[in-house]
XYZ file of N, CA and C in Angstrom:
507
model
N -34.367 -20.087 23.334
C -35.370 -20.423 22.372
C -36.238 -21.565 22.850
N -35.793 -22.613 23.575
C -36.394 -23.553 24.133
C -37.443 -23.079 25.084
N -36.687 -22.582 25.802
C -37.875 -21.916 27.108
C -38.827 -21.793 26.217
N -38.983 -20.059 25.568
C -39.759 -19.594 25.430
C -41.061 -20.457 24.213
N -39.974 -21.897 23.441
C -41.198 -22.451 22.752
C -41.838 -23.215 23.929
N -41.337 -23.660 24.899
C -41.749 -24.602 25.858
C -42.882 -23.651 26.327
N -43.027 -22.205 26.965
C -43.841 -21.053 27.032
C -44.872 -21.485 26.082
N -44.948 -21.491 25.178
C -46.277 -21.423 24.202
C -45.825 -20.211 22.504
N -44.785 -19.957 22.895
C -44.476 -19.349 21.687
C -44.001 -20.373 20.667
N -44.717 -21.103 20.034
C -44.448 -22.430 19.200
C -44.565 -21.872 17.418
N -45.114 -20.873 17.550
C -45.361 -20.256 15.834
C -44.457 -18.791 15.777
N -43.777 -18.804 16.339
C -42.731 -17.855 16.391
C -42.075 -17.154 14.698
N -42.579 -16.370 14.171
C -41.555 -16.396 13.156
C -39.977 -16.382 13.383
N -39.083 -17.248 11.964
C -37.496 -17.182 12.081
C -36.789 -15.545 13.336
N -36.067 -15.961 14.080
C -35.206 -14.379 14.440
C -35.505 -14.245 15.259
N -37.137 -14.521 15.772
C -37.410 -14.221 17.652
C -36.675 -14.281 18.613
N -36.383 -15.961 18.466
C -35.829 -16.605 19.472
C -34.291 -15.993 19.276
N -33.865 -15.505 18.578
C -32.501 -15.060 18.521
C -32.728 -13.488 19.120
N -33.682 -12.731 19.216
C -33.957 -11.275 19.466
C -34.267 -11.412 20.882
N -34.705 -12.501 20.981
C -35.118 -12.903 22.814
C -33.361 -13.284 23.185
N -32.128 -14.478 23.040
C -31.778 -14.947 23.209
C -30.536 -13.049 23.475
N -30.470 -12.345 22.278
C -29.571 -11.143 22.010
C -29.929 -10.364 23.413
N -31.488 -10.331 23.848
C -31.499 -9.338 24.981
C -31.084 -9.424 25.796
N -31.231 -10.640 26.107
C -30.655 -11.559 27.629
C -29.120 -11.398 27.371
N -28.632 -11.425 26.104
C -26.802 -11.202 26.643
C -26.401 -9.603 26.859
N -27.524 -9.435 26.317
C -26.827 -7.582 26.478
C -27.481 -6.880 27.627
N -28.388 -7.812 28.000
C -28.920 -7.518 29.338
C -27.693 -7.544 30.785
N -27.281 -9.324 30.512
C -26.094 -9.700 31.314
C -24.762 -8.742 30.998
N -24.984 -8.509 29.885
C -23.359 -7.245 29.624
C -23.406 -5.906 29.952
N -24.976 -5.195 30.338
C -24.963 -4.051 30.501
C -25.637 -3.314 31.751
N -26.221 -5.034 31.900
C -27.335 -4.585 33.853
C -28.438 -3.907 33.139
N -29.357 -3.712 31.887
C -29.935 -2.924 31.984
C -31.187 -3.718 31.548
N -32.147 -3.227 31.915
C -33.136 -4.466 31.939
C -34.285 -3.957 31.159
N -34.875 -2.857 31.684
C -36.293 -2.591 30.971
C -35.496 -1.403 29.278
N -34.317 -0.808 29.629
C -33.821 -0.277 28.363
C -33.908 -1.442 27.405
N -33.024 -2.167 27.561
C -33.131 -3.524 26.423
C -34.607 -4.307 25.567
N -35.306 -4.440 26.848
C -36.216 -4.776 26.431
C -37.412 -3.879 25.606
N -37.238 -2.326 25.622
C -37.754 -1.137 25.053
C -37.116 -1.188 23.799
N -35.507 -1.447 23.477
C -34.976 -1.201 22.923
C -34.940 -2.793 21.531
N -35.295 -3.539 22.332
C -35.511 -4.882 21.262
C -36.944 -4.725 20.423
N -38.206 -5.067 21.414
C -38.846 -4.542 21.424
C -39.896 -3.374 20.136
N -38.959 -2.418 20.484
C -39.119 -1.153 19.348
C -38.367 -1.877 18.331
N -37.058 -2.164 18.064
C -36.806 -2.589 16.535
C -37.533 -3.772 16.314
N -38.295 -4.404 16.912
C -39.418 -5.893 15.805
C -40.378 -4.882 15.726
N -40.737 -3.822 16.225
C -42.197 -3.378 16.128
C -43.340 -4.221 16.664
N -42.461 -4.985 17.520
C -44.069 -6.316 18.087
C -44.109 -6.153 20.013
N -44.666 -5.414 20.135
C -45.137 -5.443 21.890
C -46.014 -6.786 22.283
N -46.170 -8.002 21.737
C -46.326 -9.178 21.773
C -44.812 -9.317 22.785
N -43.531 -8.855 21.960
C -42.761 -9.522 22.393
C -42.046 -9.484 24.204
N -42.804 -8.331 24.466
C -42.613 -7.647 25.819
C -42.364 -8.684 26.777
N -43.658 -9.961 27.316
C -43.340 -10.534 28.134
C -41.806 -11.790 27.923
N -41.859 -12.076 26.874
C -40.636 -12.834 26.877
C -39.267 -12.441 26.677
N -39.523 -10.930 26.362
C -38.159 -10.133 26.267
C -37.712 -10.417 28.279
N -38.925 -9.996 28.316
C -38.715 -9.315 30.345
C -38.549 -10.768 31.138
N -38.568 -11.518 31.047
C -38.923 -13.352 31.473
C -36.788 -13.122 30.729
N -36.538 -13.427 29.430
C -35.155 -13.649 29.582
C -33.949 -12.283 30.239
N -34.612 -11.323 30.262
C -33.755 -10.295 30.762
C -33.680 -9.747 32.565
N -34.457 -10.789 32.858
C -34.550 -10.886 34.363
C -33.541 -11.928 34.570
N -33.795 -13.105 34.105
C -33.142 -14.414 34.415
C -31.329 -13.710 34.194
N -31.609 -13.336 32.766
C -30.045 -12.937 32.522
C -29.139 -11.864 33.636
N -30.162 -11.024 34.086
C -29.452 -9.748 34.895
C -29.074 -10.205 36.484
N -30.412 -11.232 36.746
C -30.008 -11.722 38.082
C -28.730 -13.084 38.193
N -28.525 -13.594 37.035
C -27.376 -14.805 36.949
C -26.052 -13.691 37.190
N -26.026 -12.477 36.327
C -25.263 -11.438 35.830
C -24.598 -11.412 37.496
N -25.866 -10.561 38.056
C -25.787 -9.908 39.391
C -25.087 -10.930 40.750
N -25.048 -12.358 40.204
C -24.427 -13.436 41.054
C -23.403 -13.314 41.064
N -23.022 -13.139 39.947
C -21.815 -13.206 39.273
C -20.492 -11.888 39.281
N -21.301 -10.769 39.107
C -20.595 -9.201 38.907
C -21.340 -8.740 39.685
N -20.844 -7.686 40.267
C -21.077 -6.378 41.106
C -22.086 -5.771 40.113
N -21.084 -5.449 39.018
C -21.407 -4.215 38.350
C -21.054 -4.712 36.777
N -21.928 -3.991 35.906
C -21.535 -4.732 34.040
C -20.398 -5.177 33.983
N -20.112 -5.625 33.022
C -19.473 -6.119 32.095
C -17.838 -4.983 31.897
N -18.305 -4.487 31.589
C -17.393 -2.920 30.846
C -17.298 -2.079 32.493
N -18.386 -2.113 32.854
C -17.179 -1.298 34.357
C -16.829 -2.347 35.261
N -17.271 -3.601 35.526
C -16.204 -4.654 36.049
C -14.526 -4.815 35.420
N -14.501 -4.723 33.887
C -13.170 -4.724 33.341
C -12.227 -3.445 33.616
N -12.820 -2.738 33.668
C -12.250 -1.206 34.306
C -11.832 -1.211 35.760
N -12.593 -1.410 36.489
C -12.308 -1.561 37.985
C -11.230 -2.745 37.923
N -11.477 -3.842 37.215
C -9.649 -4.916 37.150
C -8.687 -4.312 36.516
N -9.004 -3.520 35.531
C -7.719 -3.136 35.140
C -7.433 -1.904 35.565
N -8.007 -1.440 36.479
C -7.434 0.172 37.471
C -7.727 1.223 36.331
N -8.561 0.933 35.346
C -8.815 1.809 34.177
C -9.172 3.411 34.950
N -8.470 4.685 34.372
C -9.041 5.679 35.213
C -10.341 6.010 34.593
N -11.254 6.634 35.616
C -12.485 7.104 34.847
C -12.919 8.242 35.924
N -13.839 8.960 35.536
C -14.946 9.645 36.794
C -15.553 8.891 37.010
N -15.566 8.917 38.453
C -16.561 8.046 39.244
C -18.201 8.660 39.114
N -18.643 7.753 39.446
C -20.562 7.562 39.130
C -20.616 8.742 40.291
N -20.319 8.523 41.385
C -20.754 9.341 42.824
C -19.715 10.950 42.759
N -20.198 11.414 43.187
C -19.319 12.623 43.631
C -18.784 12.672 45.186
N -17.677 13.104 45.442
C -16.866 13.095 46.242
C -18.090 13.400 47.976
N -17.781 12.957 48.917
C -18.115 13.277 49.858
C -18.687 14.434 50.491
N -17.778 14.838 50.194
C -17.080 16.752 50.624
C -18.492 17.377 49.639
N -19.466 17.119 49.077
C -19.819 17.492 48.587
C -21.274 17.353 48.811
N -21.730 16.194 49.911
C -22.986 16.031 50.216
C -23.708 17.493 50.471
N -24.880 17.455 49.953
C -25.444 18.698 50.737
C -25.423 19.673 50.508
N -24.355 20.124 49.158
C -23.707 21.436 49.073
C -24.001 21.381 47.651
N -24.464 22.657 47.381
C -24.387 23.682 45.577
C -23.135 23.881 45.478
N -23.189 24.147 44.045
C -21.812 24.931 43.379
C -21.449 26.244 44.090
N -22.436 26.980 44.488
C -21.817 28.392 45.063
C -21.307 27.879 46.272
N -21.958 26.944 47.073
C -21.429 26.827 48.238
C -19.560 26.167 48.575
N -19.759 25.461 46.876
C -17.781 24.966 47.065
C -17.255 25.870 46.549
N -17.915 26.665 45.525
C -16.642 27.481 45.212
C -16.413 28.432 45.938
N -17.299 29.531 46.592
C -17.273 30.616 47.701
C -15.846 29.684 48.609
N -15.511 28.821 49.409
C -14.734 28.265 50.187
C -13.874 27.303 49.447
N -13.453 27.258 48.060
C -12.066 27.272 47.326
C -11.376 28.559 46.972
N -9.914 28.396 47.088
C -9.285 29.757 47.031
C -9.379 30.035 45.330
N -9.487 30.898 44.816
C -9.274 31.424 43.815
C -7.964 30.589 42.532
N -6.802 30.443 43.530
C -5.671 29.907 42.756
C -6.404 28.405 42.169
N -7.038 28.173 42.964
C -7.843 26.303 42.632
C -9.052 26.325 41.019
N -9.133 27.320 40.903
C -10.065 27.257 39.747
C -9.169 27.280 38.474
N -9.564 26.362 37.839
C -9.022 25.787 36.559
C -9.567 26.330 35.312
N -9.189 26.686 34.241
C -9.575 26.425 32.956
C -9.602 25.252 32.450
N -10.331 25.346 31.320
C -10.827 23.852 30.519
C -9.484 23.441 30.232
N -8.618 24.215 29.735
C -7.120 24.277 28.908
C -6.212 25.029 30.099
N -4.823 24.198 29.741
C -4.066 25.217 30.681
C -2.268 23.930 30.184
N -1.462 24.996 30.452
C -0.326 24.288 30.258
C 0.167 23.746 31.517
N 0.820 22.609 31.152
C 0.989 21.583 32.144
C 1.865 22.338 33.532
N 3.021 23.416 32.610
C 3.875 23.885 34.029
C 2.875 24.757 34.740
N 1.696 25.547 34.532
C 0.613 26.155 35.488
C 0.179 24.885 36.288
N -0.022 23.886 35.748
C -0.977 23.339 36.463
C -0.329 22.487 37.245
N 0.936 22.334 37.153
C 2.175 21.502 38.041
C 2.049 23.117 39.372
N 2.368 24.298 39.019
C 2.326 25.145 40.202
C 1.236 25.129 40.814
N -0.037 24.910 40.061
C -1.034 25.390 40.783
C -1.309 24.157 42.068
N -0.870 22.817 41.241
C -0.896 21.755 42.449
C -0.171 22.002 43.947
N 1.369 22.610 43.236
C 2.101 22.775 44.227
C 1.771 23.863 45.118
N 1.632 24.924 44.680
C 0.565 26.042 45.507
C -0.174 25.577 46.668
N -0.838 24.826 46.042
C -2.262 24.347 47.124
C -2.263 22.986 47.216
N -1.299 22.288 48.181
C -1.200 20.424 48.736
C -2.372 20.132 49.388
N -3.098 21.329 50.280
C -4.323 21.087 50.567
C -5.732 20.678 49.649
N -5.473 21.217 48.847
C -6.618 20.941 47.861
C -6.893 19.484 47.173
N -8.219 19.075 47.377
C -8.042 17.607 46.913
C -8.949 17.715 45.592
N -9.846 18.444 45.590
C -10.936 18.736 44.712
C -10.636 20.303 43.864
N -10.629 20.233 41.922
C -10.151 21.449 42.092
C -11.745 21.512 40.992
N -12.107 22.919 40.877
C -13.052 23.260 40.119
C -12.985 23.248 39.004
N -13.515 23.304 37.867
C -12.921 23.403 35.914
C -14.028 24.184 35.578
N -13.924 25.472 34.994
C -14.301 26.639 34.743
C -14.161 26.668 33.413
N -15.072 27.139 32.738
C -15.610 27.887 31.147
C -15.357 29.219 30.980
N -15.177 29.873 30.125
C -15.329 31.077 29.942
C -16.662 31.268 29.371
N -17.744 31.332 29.271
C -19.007 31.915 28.431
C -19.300 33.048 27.808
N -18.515 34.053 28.609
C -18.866 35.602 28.056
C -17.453 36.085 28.351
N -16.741 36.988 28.142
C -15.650 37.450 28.824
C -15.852 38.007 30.144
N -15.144 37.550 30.692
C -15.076 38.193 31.713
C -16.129 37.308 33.077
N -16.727 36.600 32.277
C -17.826 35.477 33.269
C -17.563 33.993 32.872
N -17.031 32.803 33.978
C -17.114 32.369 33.852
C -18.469 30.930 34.731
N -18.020 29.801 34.376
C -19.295 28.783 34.922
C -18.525 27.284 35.411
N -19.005 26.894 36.108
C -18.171 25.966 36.857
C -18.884 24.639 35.700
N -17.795 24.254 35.194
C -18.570 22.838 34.717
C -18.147 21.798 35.190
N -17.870 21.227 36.227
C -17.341 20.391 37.084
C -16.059 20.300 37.754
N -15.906 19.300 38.540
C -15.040 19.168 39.140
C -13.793 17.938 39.046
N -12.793 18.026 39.510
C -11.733 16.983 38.477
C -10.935 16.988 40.128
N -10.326 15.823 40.179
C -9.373 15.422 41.956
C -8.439 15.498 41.539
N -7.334 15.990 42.350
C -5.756 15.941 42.384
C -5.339 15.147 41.700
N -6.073 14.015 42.330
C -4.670 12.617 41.200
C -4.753 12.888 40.108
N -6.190 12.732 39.569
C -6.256 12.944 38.163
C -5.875 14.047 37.167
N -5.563 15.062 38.343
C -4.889 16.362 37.626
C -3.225 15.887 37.565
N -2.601 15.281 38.472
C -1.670 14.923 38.954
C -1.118 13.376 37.326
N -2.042 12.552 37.339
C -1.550 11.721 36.490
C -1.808 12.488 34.906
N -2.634 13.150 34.819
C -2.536 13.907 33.269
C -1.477 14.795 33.354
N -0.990 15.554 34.303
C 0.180 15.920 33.902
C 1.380 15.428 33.417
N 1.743 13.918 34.037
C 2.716 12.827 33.946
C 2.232 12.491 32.403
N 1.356 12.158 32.015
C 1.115 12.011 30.602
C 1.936 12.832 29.546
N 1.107 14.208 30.015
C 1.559 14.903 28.863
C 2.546 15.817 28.748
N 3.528 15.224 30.307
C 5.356 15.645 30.285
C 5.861 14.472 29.795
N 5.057 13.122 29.268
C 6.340 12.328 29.136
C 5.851 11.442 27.453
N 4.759 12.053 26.872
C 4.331 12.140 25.488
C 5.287 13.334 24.817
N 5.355 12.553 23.414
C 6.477 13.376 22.790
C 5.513 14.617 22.547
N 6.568 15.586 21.744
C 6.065 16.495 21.386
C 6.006 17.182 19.867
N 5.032 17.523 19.279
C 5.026 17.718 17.899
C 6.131 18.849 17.680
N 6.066 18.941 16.568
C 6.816 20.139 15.896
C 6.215 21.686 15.852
């Protein structure tokens, strides 16, 4: 709030300086810079407020960026080994369409959305080679559609889950 009265914003109505002060932390919590400031911005209804939104959400993202790699919420994830899908896709994959991985995965590797844990304990064991397995839709009978792709471990630790979660009635 100082800055920006020191700036020349001296007739500010009440809340500015708190709508300027809110961007800059959610700027620093989320890395996102021109969203925030679109997003503050649009709820005052005042494009006045543009340059001093962008003046604290720079300062905030680059202190941020000294500080963290990466936000707030995926810095705490990466410390706590939180599992997630990763942002990037696997290597093995530069360069290449969907027809081109699945044509050269064996058949046994394609997954349903759903499947019981002892299939999907064989299907691991089946294929030790496989690091990447496909996850398939049904859309029509008889046709299905690749809707992404899911890695061993993670097929590997959801199984451990949901052999060692009780079981309903």
């Amino acid at each position: 709030g100082a800055v920006a009265h020191h700036c020349g914003y001296t007739t500010a109505p009440p809340g500015i300086f708190a709508m300027i002060g809110s961007a800059a932390m959610l700027c620093g919590f989320k890395q996102m810079c021109v969203a925030v400031v679109v997003f503050i911005s649009g709820c005052a209804s005042d494009l006045n407020l543009v340059p001093p939104l962008m003046v604290s959400v720079t300062v905030a993202l680059l202190i941020n960026r000294e500080i963290n790699e990466r936000g707030f919420d995926e810095e705490q994830i990466m410390r706590k080994k939180i599992p997630f899908l990763p942002a990037e896709p696997p290597k093995q994959f530069d360069r290449s369409s969907v027809d081109d991985l699945m044509l050269h995965m064996p058949q046994a590797t394609h997954l349903p959305m759903q499947m019981p844990v002892d299939q999907l304990r064989e299907t691991l064991e089946d294929n030790p080679e496989c690091t990447i397995f496909p996850v398939l839709k049904e859309v029509i009978k008889g046709y299905q559609v690749c809707i992404g792709f899911t890695p061993r471990d993670r097929l590997v630790a959801a199984a451990e889950v949901a052999e060692s979660s009780p079981r309903g009635p």
